Short mmCIF file of C-alpha atoms in Angstrom, two decimals:
data_model
loop_
_atom_site.label_atom_id
_atom_site.label_comp_id
_atom_site.label_asym_id
_atom_site.label_seq_id
_atom_site.Cartn_x
_atom_site.Cartn_y
_atom_site.Cartn_z
CA MET A 87 -22.68 15.74 31.65
CA LYS A 88 -24.45 17.68 28.88
CA ILE A 89 -25.61 15.26 25.73
CA ILE A 90 -23.79 17.04 23.58
CA ASP A 91 -20.57 17.08 25.76
CA ARG A 92 -21.18 13.49 25.57
CA VAL A 93 -21.09 13.28 21.62
CA ARG A 94 -17.74 15.31 21.61
CA ARG A 95 -16.01 13.07 24.35
CA THR A 96 -17.21 10.00 22.12
CA ILE A 97 -15.77 11.58 18.83
CA VAL A 98 -12.69 12.74 20.72
CA ASP A 99 -12.05 9.74 22.48
CA ASN A 100 -12.69 7.19 19.75
CA HIS A 101 -10.66 9.76 17.29
CA LEU A 102 -13.80 9.56 14.47
CA ILE A 103 -13.06 13.16 13.62
CA GLU A 104 -10.04 14.95 12.26
CA LYS A 105 -9.50 18.77 11.91
CA GLY A 106 -9.82 19.59 8.08
CA ASP A 107 -12.20 16.21 7.87
CA THR A 108 -15.52 16.76 5.97
CA VAL A 109 -18.25 14.95 7.60
CA VAL A 110 -21.25 13.48 5.30
CA VAL A 111 -24.21 13.04 7.51
CA GLY A 112 -26.80 10.78 6.73
CA ALA A 113 -29.81 12.83 6.96
CA SER A 114 -33.20 11.13 6.88
CA GLY A 115 -35.24 13.67 8.82
CA GLY A 116 -35.97 11.31 11.75
CA PRO A 117 -35.22 12.09 15.37
CA ASP A 118 -31.84 10.53 15.58
CA SER A 119 -30.30 11.98 12.80
CA GLU A 120 -31.70 15.50 13.31
CA PHE A 121 -29.92 15.18 17.11
CA LEU A 122 -26.83 13.99 14.89
CA ILE A 123 -27.03 16.92 13.03
CA THR A 124 -27.38 19.36 15.87
CA ALA A 125 -24.73 17.73 17.99
CA LEU A 126 -22.40 17.89 14.91
CA ASN A 127 -23.21 21.62 14.05
CA SER A 128 -22.50 22.40 17.83
CA ILE A 129 -18.93 21.37 17.71
CA LYS A 130 -17.85 21.66 14.11
CA ASP A 131 -16.20 24.97 14.74
CA GLU A 132 -14.33 23.79 17.81
CA LEU A 133 -13.07 20.69 15.98
CA GLY A 134 -12.52 22.19 12.92
CA PHE A 135 -14.53 20.36 10.59
CA ASP A 136 -17.19 20.83 8.03
CA ILE A 137 -20.81 19.14 7.13
CA VAL A 138 -22.52 18.09 4.15
CA LEU A 139 -26.38 16.44 4.73
CA ALA A 140 -27.19 13.48 2.64
CA HIS A 141 -30.52 12.31 2.01
CA LEU A 142 -31.73 9.73 -0.01
CA ASN A 143 -35.66 9.45 -0.80
CA HIS A 144 -36.47 5.98 -1.09
CA LEU A 145 -39.82 7.19 -2.74
CA HIS A 146 -41.25 4.67 -0.40
CA ARG A 147 -44.11 6.09 1.67
CA LYS A 148 -46.05 8.76 0.57
CA GLU A 149 -44.53 11.13 3.16
CA ALA A 150 -41.17 10.66 1.91
CA ILE A 151 -40.92 14.25 0.30
CA MET A 152 -42.04 15.78 3.38
CA ASP A 153 -38.61 14.34 4.90
CA GLN A 154 -36.75 15.48 2.08
CA LYS A 155 -38.35 19.14 2.80
CA LEU A 156 -37.74 18.66 6.18
CA VAL A 157 -33.47 18.06 5.61
CA GLU A 158 -33.61 20.66 2.77
CA GLU A 159 -35.16 23.33 5.41
CA ARG A 160 -32.57 22.06 8.09
CA ALA A 161 -29.87 22.60 6.05
CA LYS A 162 -30.86 26.18 4.93
CA THR A 163 -31.45 27.01 8.61
CA LEU A 164 -28.10 25.89 9.58
CA ASN A 165 -26.60 27.20 6.40
CA LEU A 166 -25.44 23.46 5.56
CA LYS A 167 -24.39 21.95 2.51
CA VAL A 168 -26.90 19.11 1.47
CA GLU A 169 -27.16 16.73 -1.30
CA ILE A 170 -30.42 15.05 -2.72
CA ARG A 171 -31.26 12.21 -4.73
CA GLN A 172 -34.38 10.09 -5.07
CA ARG A 173 -34.28 6.44 -5.93
CA SER A 174 -37.20 3.64 -5.89
CA MET A 175 -35.78 1.22 -3.48
CA ASP A 176 -38.81 -0.88 -4.11
CA ASP A 177 -38.06 -0.85 -8.19
CA TYR A 178 -34.37 -1.41 -6.96
CA ALA A 179 -35.37 -4.79 -4.58
CA ARG A 180 -37.37 -5.96 -7.20
CA GLU A 181 -34.84 -5.97 -9.83
CA ASN A 182 -32.21 -7.09 -7.74
CA LYS A 183 -34.23 -9.75 -5.86
CA LEU A 184 -33.32 -8.10 -2.55
CA SER A 185 -35.28 -7.23 0.53
CA PRO A 186 -36.84 -3.49 0.87
CA GLU A 187 -34.58 -2.82 3.78
CA ASP A 188 -31.57 -4.65 2.06
CA ALA A 189 -32.16 -2.47 -0.74
CA GLY A 190 -32.83 0.95 0.71
CA ARG A 191 -29.28 0.28 2.85
CA ARG A 192 -27.75 -0.30 -0.05
CA LEU A 193 -29.05 2.49 -2.16
CA ARG A 194 -28.27 4.65 0.79
CA TYR A 195 -24.74 3.71 1.49
CA ASP A 196 -24.16 3.99 -2.31
CA PHE A 197 -25.24 7.31 -2.08
CA PHE A 198 -23.20 8.30 0.84
CA GLU A 199 -20.11 6.97 -1.18
CA GLU A 200 -20.92 8.99 -4.16
CA VAL A 201 -21.12 12.20 -1.87
CA LEU A 202 -18.03 11.21 0.04
CA ALA A 203 -16.00 11.14 -3.12
CA LYS A 204 -16.09 14.53 -3.66
CA TYR A 205 -14.43 15.43 -0.46
CA PRO A 206 -10.55 13.88 -0.28
CA LYS A 207 -10.73 14.16 3.30
CA GLY A 208 -14.11 13.07 4.45
CA LYS A 209 -16.09 10.67 6.63
CA ILE A 210 -19.74 9.41 6.47
CA ALA A 211 -21.34 9.93 9.65
CA VAL A 212 -24.84 7.39 10.34
CA ALA A 213 -27.13 8.03 13.68
CA HIS A 214 -26.77 4.88 14.94
CA THR A 215 -27.72 5.00 18.92
CA PHE A 216 -27.36 2.93 21.92
CA ASP A 217 -30.69 1.42 21.26
CA ASP A 218 -29.77 0.52 18.04
CA GLN A 219 -26.62 -1.17 19.10
CA ALA A 220 -28.64 -3.21 21.99
CA GLU A 221 -31.21 -4.04 19.48
CA THR A 222 -28.71 -5.69 16.87
CA VAL A 223 -26.60 -7.60 19.55
CA PHE A 224 -30.18 -8.92 21.05
CA MET A 225 -31.19 -9.67 16.98
CA ARG A 226 -28.12 -11.48 16.45
CA ILE A 227 -28.71 -13.29 19.56
CA ILE A 228 -31.77 -14.76 18.28
CA ARG A 229 -30.83 -15.74 14.86
CA GLY A 230 -27.79 -17.50 16.40
CA THR A 231 -24.52 -15.63 16.53
CA GLY A 232 -20.41 -16.18 17.86
CA ILE A 233 -18.11 -13.87 19.68
CA LYS A 234 -17.96 -11.51 16.62
CA GLY A 235 -21.21 -11.16 16.13
CA LEU A 236 -21.70 -9.92 19.80
CA THR A 237 -19.64 -7.06 19.18
CA ALA A 238 -22.31 -5.32 16.73
CA MET A 239 -21.63 -2.05 15.58
CA SER A 240 -18.39 -0.24 16.24
CA TYR A 241 -17.75 3.42 16.57
CA LYS A 242 -15.75 3.18 13.24
CA ASN A 243 -15.74 1.01 10.25
CA GLY A 244 -13.54 2.43 7.28
CA SER A 245 -14.98 5.81 6.21
CA ILE A 246 -18.14 5.44 8.49
CA ILE A 247 -18.36 6.76 12.16
CA ARG A 248 -20.94 6.63 14.57
CA PRO A 249 -20.96 9.50 16.57
CA ILE A 250 -24.01 8.99 18.86
CA LEU A 251 -23.62 5.22 19.57
CA ASP A 252 -23.62 6.04 23.37
CA ILE A 253 -26.80 7.93 23.17
CA LYS A 254 -30.14 6.74 24.16
CA LYS A 255 -33.00 7.47 22.07
CA SER A 256 -34.80 8.62 25.20
CA ASP A 257 -32.21 11.06 25.91
CA LEU A 258 -31.91 12.62 22.42
CA LEU A 259 -35.77 13.05 22.07
CA SER A 260 -35.81 14.84 25.19
CA TYR A 261 -33.29 17.12 24.02
CA LEU A 262 -35.27 17.55 20.59
CA ASP A 263 -38.10 18.37 22.20
CA GLN A 264 -36.38 20.91 24.71
CA GLU A 265 -35.18 22.75 22.02
CA GLN A 266 -37.93 22.42 19.69
CA ILE A 267 -36.02 21.22 16.87
CA PRO A 268 -38.33 19.50 14.61
CA TYR A 269 -38.13 15.90 13.08
CA ALA A 270 -40.18 13.57 10.99
CA ILE A 271 -41.72 10.20 12.19
CA ASP A 272 -41.28 6.94 9.93
CA GLN A 273 -44.96 5.47 10.58
CA THR A 274 -43.15 2.05 9.17
CA ASN A 275 -40.94 2.00 12.39
CA LEU A 276 -44.49 1.82 14.51
CA MET A 277 -45.32 -1.60 12.77
CA ASP A 278 -43.95 -4.81 14.00
CA GLU A 279 -43.91 -7.09 11.13
CA TYR A 280 -40.79 -5.98 10.79
CA THR A 281 -38.08 -8.22 12.83
CA ARG A 282 -36.19 -5.17 14.49
CA ASN A 283 -39.52 -3.43 15.05
CA LYS A 284 -40.98 -6.43 16.92
CA LEU A 285 -37.82 -6.21 19.13
CA ARG A 286 -38.18 -2.90 19.75
CA LEU A 287 -41.92 -2.31 20.32
CA ASP A 288 -42.84 -5.59 21.81
CA ILE A 289 -39.90 -8.25 23.03
CA ILE A 290 -38.01 -5.74 24.36
CA PRO A 291 -40.31 -3.88 26.49
CA ALA A 292 -41.87 -7.11 27.86
CA ILE A 293 -38.29 -8.04 28.86
CA GLU A 294 -37.39 -4.38 30.73
CA LYS A 295 -40.58 -5.39 33.02
CA ILE A 296 -38.23 -8.04 34.41
CA ASN A 297 -35.06 -6.17 34.18
CA PRO A 298 -35.43 -2.35 33.57
CA ASN A 299 -31.40 -2.45 32.42
CA PHE A 300 -31.85 -5.03 29.80
CA LYS A 301 -30.47 -2.79 26.95
CA LYS A 302 -27.86 -1.79 29.07
CA ALA A 303 -26.89 -5.42 29.89
CA LEU A 304 -26.98 -6.17 25.96
CA VAL A 305 -24.67 -2.99 25.15
CA ASN A 306 -22.20 -4.54 28.10
CA LEU A 307 -22.41 -7.72 26.82
CA SER A 308 -21.08 -6.40 23.32
CA ASP A 309 -18.37 -4.49 25.03
CA ILE A 310 -17.24 -7.59 26.76
CA ALA A 311 -17.50 -9.57 23.86
CA ARG A 312 -15.25 -7.16 21.94
CA ASP A 313 -12.79 -6.93 24.42
CA GLU A 314 -12.54 -11.00 24.60
CA LEU A 315 -12.40 -11.23 20.92
CA GLU A 316 -9.21 -8.96 20.82
CA ILE A 317 -7.74 -11.07 23.34
CA SER A 318 -8.67 -14.13 21.48
CA LYS A 319 -7.44 -12.76 18.02
CA ALA A 320 -3.53 -11.76 19.35
CA TYR A 321 -3.41 -15.48 20.65
CA VAL A 322 -4.75 -16.99 17.76
CA GLY A 323 -3.03 -14.59 15.56
CA LYS A 324 0.54 -15.49 17.11
CA ILE A 325 -0.29 -18.98 16.47
CA TYR A 326 -1.52 -18.53 12.68
CA ASP A 327 1.48 -16.53 11.87
CA ASP A 328 3.90 -19.37 13.12
CA ILE A 329 1.80 -22.21 11.20
CA LEU A 330 1.60 -20.29 7.84
CA ILE A 331 4.42 -21.42 5.56
CA SER A 332 2.50 -18.94 2.18
CA ASN A 333 -0.27 -17.22 1.24
CA ASP A 334 -1.52 -14.57 -1.37
CA GLU A 335 -5.22 -13.36 -1.93
CA THR A 336 -6.66 -16.93 -3.11
CA PHE A 337 -4.91 -19.38 -0.73
CA LEU A 338 -2.83 -20.05 2.76
CA LYS A 339 -1.03 -22.82 3.14
CA PHE A 340 -0.45 -23.97 6.85
CA ASP A 341 2.28 -26.16 8.51
CA ARG A 342 0.60 -29.45 8.89
CA GLU A 343 2.39 -30.62 12.24
CA GLY A 344 1.73 -26.92 13.62
CA PHE A 345 -1.79 -27.08 12.59
CA ASP A 346 -2.38 -30.90 13.95
CA SER A 347 -0.90 -29.94 17.24
CA CYS A 348 -3.45 -27.04 17.99
CA ASP A 349 -6.65 -27.86 19.98
CA LYS A 350 -9.65 -28.02 18.40
CA ALA A 351 -10.94 -24.50 19.35
CA THR A 352 -7.53 -23.19 18.24
CA ARG A 353 -7.81 -24.78 14.67
CA THR A 354 -11.48 -23.50 14.15
CA ALA A 355 -10.23 -20.05 15.11
CA ILE A 356 -7.30 -20.33 12.66
CA LEU A 357 -9.83 -21.75 9.49
CA ARG A 358 -12.04 -18.70 10.48
CA GLN A 359 -9.21 -16.07 10.28
CA GLY A 360 -8.34 -17.90 7.08
CA ILE A 361 -11.28 -17.91 5.45
CA GLU A 362 -11.90 -14.48 6.25
CA LYS A 363 -8.54 -13.41 4.74
CA ILE A 364 -9.06 -14.77 1.35
CA LYS A 365 -12.63 -14.48 0.96
CA GLY A 366 -13.25 -10.94 2.61
CA GLU A 367 -15.96 -12.12 5.03
CA LEU A 368 -17.40 -15.17 6.89
CA ASN A 369 -20.97 -14.61 5.64
CA ASP A 370 -22.63 -18.01 4.81
CA ILE A 371 -19.94 -19.84 6.72
CA SER A 372 -21.43 -21.66 9.74
CA LYS A 373 -20.35 -23.21 12.91
CA ASP A 374 -21.50 -26.80 11.02
CA ASN A 375 -19.41 -25.66 8.25
CA ILE A 376 -15.96 -24.87 9.87
CA GLU A 377 -16.31 -27.90 12.02
CA SER A 378 -16.43 -29.90 8.66
CA PHE A 379 -13.51 -28.33 7.46
CA ASP A 380 -11.80 -29.46 11.00
CA ARG A 381 -12.64 -32.88 10.20
CA LEU A 382 -9.88 -32.95 7.59
CA VAL A 383 -7.73 -33.29 10.64
CA ASN A 384 -8.40 -36.84 10.88
CA LEU A 385 -8.92 -37.89 7.19
CA ASP A 386 -6.39 -39.62 4.92
CA THR A 387 -3.43 -37.36 3.01
CA GLY A 388 -5.08 -36.46 -0.24
CA LYS A 389 -8.41 -35.81 0.94
CA SER A 390 -10.09 -32.08 0.68
CA ILE A 391 -13.47 -30.65 2.18
CA ILE A 392 -15.02 -28.31 -0.15
CA LYS A 393 -17.95 -25.68 0.70
CA ASP A 394 -18.90 -23.62 -1.92
CA ASP A 395 -16.06 -21.85 -3.42
CA ILE A 396 -13.58 -22.75 -0.41
CA THR A 397 -11.63 -25.89 -0.39
CA PHE A 398 -9.34 -27.40 2.45
CA TYR A 399 -6.64 -29.60 1.28
CA LYS A 400 -4.29 -31.87 2.97
CA SER A 401 -0.99 -32.70 1.80
CA TYR A 402 2.01 -34.51 3.32
CA ASN A 403 3.58 -31.50 5.10
CA TYR A 404 0.95 -28.92 4.86
CA TYR A 405 -3.09 -27.98 4.78
CA GLU A 406 -3.97 -25.65 2.00
CA LEU A 407 -7.02 -23.30 1.91
CA LEU A 408 -8.03 -21.78 -1.07
CA MET A 409 -10.26 -20.22 -2.89
CA GLU A 410 -11.63 -22.12 -6.19
CA LYS A 411 -11.09 -19.01 -8.42
CA ARG A 412 -10.20 -20.30 -11.70
CA GLY A 413 -13.21 -22.57 -12.16
CA GLN A 414 -11.26 -25.61 -13.32
CA ASP A 415 -7.38 -25.66 -13.36
CA TYR A 416 -6.36 -22.26 -14.52
CA ILE A 417 -3.99 -20.75 -12.03
CA GLU A 418 -2.38 -17.81 -13.43
CA ASP A 419 -2.23 -14.88 -11.21
CA GLU A 420 -1.81 -11.94 -13.47
CA VAL A 421 -0.38 -11.08 -17.17
CA GLU A 422 0.68 -8.43 -18.81
CA LEU A 423 -0.73 -7.36 -22.50
CA ASN A 424 1.26 -5.20 -24.62
CA LEU A 425 -0.13 -3.04 -27.46
CA ASP A 426 -0.37 -4.89 -30.95
CA GLY A 427 0.41 -8.19 -28.51
CA GLU A 428 -1.62 -11.20 -27.82
CA VAL A 429 -1.68 -13.29 -24.32
CA GLY A 430 -3.21 -16.36 -23.39
CA PHE A 431 -5.06 -16.43 -19.68
CA GLY A 432 -6.45 -19.46 -18.44
CA PRO A 433 -9.09 -20.29 -21.10
CA TYR A 434 -9.02 -17.15 -22.88
CA THR A 435 -6.60 -15.58 -25.83
CA ILE A 436 -6.80 -11.89 -25.40
CA LYS A 437 -5.15 -9.15 -28.11
CA ALA A 438 -4.79 -5.81 -28.21
CA SER A 439 -4.36 -3.37 -31.17
CA LYS A 440 -4.21 0.22 -32.39
CA VAL A 441 -7.21 1.21 -34.62
CA ASN A 442 -8.13 4.63 -36.65
CA SER A 443 -11.88 4.28 -35.98
CA TYR A 444 -14.47 3.05 -33.24
CA GLU A 445 -17.03 0.38 -34.98
CA PRO A 446 -19.78 0.04 -32.87
CA THR A 447 -20.07 -3.60 -32.39
CA SER A 448 -22.94 -6.16 -30.42
CA ASP A 449 -20.20 -8.60 -30.04
CA ARG A 450 -19.26 -8.27 -26.13
CA ASN A 451 -16.03 -9.70 -26.61
CA VAL A 452 -14.62 -7.20 -28.53
CA GLY A 453 -13.94 -3.64 -26.72
CA TYR A 454 -12.54 0.19 -27.58
CA PHE A 455 -10.64 2.14 -25.43
CA ASP A 456 -9.26 5.58 -25.45
CA TYR A 457 -5.60 4.86 -26.15
CA ASP A 458 -4.03 8.26 -24.66
CA LYS A 459 -5.84 7.29 -20.98
CA LEU A 460 -4.13 4.16 -21.20
CA ASP A 461 -0.57 3.11 -19.41
CA PHE A 462 0.71 -0.14 -21.02
CA PRO A 463 1.29 -2.67 -20.65
CA LEU A 464 -2.34 -3.28 -19.33
CA LYS A 465 -2.60 -6.42 -16.95
CA VAL A 466 -5.08 -9.17 -17.22
CA ARG A 467 -6.33 -10.99 -13.73
CA TYR A 468 -9.13 -12.33 -12.16
CA ARG A 469 -10.91 -10.40 -9.19
CA ARG A 470 -9.54 -9.61 -6.01
CA ASN A 471 -10.80 -8.57 -2.61
CA GLY A 472 -11.66 -4.87 -2.32
CA ASP A 473 -11.62 -4.22 -6.17
CA ARG A 474 -13.75 -1.13 -7.15
CA PHE A 475 -14.78 -0.49 -10.70
CA LYS A 476 -16.95 2.51 -12.55
CA PRO A 477 -18.67 1.03 -15.40
CA LEU A 478 -19.99 2.48 -18.34
CA GLY A 479 -22.66 5.05 -18.22
CA MET A 480 -22.13 5.34 -14.29
CA THR A 481 -21.15 8.53 -12.64
CA LYS A 482 -19.19 6.84 -9.80
CA SER A 483 -17.40 3.84 -8.60
CA LYS A 484 -18.73 1.12 -6.93
CA LYS A 485 -17.33 -2.11 -5.32
CA LEU A 486 -17.05 -5.26 -8.04
CA LYS A 487 -18.53 -7.54 -5.75
CA ASP A 488 -21.91 -5.42 -5.80
CA PHE A 489 -21.40 -4.78 -9.75
CA LEU A 490 -21.26 -8.64 -10.25
CA ILE A 491 -24.31 -9.15 -7.88
CA ASP A 492 -26.49 -6.31 -9.63
CA SER A 493 -25.60 -8.24 -12.90
CA LYS A 494 -26.91 -11.30 -11.64
CA ILE A 495 -23.58 -13.23 -12.24
CA ASP A 496 -23.72 -16.52 -10.10
CA ARG A 497 -21.19 -16.49 -7.27
CA LYS A 498 -19.40 -19.91 -9.05
CA ASP A 499 -18.91 -17.72 -12.10
CA ARG A 500 -17.94 -14.59 -10.59
CA ASP A 501 -14.31 -15.20 -10.04
CA LYS A 502 -13.91 -17.29 -13.89
CA LEU A 503 -14.15 -13.47 -15.44
CA PRO A 504 -11.09 -11.83 -16.59
CA ILE A 505 -10.22 -8.34 -15.31
CA ILE A 506 -8.23 -6.03 -17.63
CA THR A 507 -6.75 -3.36 -15.81
CA SER A 508 -4.69 0.00 -16.83
CA ALA A 509 -2.37 0.62 -13.82
CA SER A 510 -4.57 0.26 -11.06
CA ASP A 511 -7.85 0.90 -12.67
CA ILE A 512 -10.58 -2.03 -13.81
CA ILE A 513 -11.06 -0.85 -17.56
CA TRP A 514 -12.97 -3.83 -18.50
CA VAL A 515 -14.82 -6.66 -16.82
CA VAL A 516 -15.27 -9.21 -19.45
CA PRO A 517 -17.56 -9.61 -21.16
CA LEU A 518 -19.78 -7.51 -18.84
CA ARG A 519 -19.18 -4.05 -18.88
CA MET A 520 -16.33 -1.21 -20.20
CA GLY A 521 -14.88 1.32 -17.74
CA GLU A 522 -16.62 4.87 -18.10
CA ASP A 523 -13.54 6.87 -17.92
CA TYR A 524 -11.86 4.73 -20.94
CA LYS A 525 -14.90 4.70 -23.29
CA VAL A 526 -14.43 6.20 -26.79
CA SER A 527 -16.49 8.00 -29.30
CA SER A 528 -16.48 8.91 -32.93
CA LYS A 529 -14.42 12.04 -31.99
CA ILE A 530 -11.35 10.13 -30.24
CA LYS A 531 -8.87 9.15 -33.10
CA ASN A 532 -6.23 7.19 -30.70
CA ILE A 533 -8.11 4.16 -30.20
CA VAL A 534 -7.09 0.47 -28.63
CA ARG A 535 -9.28 -2.34 -29.63
CA ILE A 536 -9.37 -5.52 -27.12
CA GLU A 537 -10.71 -8.99 -28.27
CA VAL A 538 -11.18 -11.75 -26.30
CA GLY A 539 -11.52 -15.24 -27.23
CA TYR A 540 -11.69 -18.67 -26.02
CA VAL A 541 -9.74 -21.62 -26.46
CA LYS A 542 -11.27 -23.81 -23.87
CA LYS A 543 -14.80 -24.07 -22.12
CA LEU A 544 -15.01 -22.82 -18.74
#
């Protein structure tokens, strides 16, 4: 089967692209992305979708401008729309105390999301290959992982799709050379001081002398792990639902007798599933942490085990797994804030009033908002999984979690900040930043003043 046909089959079999979609392609100028662009352009008319190229110049290498020009020329040749941004990943890494690789990844995906927001029906296509999948599995094995980690990358993850995940790097290079399609070589990919590069350049080639099909074996392992995980999730999910008494975004309550009757493997799987539901992820939760939680089964009633912001508590008739989001004993879920009203929320008092003028202030606990854009009653709550926010001064929304990280808010303090919303929009993350879409100026006459006070120290 021809290589373009293989890409088409991957797209169709995995329902990656639908008719009418706009596919935002991460275009680096390298061989993988140039092949992805070529393959998608070859089948876009047949499958009925549009393509937009998105290139972020990280300003990391002196050759970066040449990569940018290559992408621009490619877009011109194929008559495709192109979006170009320049942002220093080195500066971003220093500002946010991140590794350059992590900084580059975050900047890149934020940019892709920014472009995607312009298109109501869109996908982000990234050029991960068969080789990337094998390397990811191997790297996770070396670092230590469970079955879920072995599944590595999927064809589809939210708005992100990977149409060439079945294509080997050697095959796409042969195709590009045969068709005389130009591409850039990132010299940093040839330096073995990075973990992935060392695996790619040194370790995997050495193992392939013993097993020439080593990469295929790694990808097969990933496929098997994915199948096993689906079977396990279905089995554990049934028990999980049977013993779950109640839940919300911050806690889960399990029937004690039902939980105790499970074998250890099932209990730890239930704990993993529960933590992921209320925390949104399992990052920083190790096998030892899960086993520590499971020891609660053998402790007395009223005991609890704590790991960072997660608490597992044992009562007479139930176990409770909860996120310590309130800082202390503040258990309010959500309160309404009316115009000319005042509410108490945990350690805070919050009041809203209509005023005739905007008075700039350095008080971070006072905010002014465009009355005509607000939908009363407003709501006051703590942050929730999946929250997004468009901060003042920015042109696009971002994950609230990333905003708090960028603002250098300690993890233990992120869940103590009151969030004020209008309808489904966050208008103020107190006291950090107000929402761009609700800002006021001297020209706006209908203004709402919101003041936040403290009745208790956090």
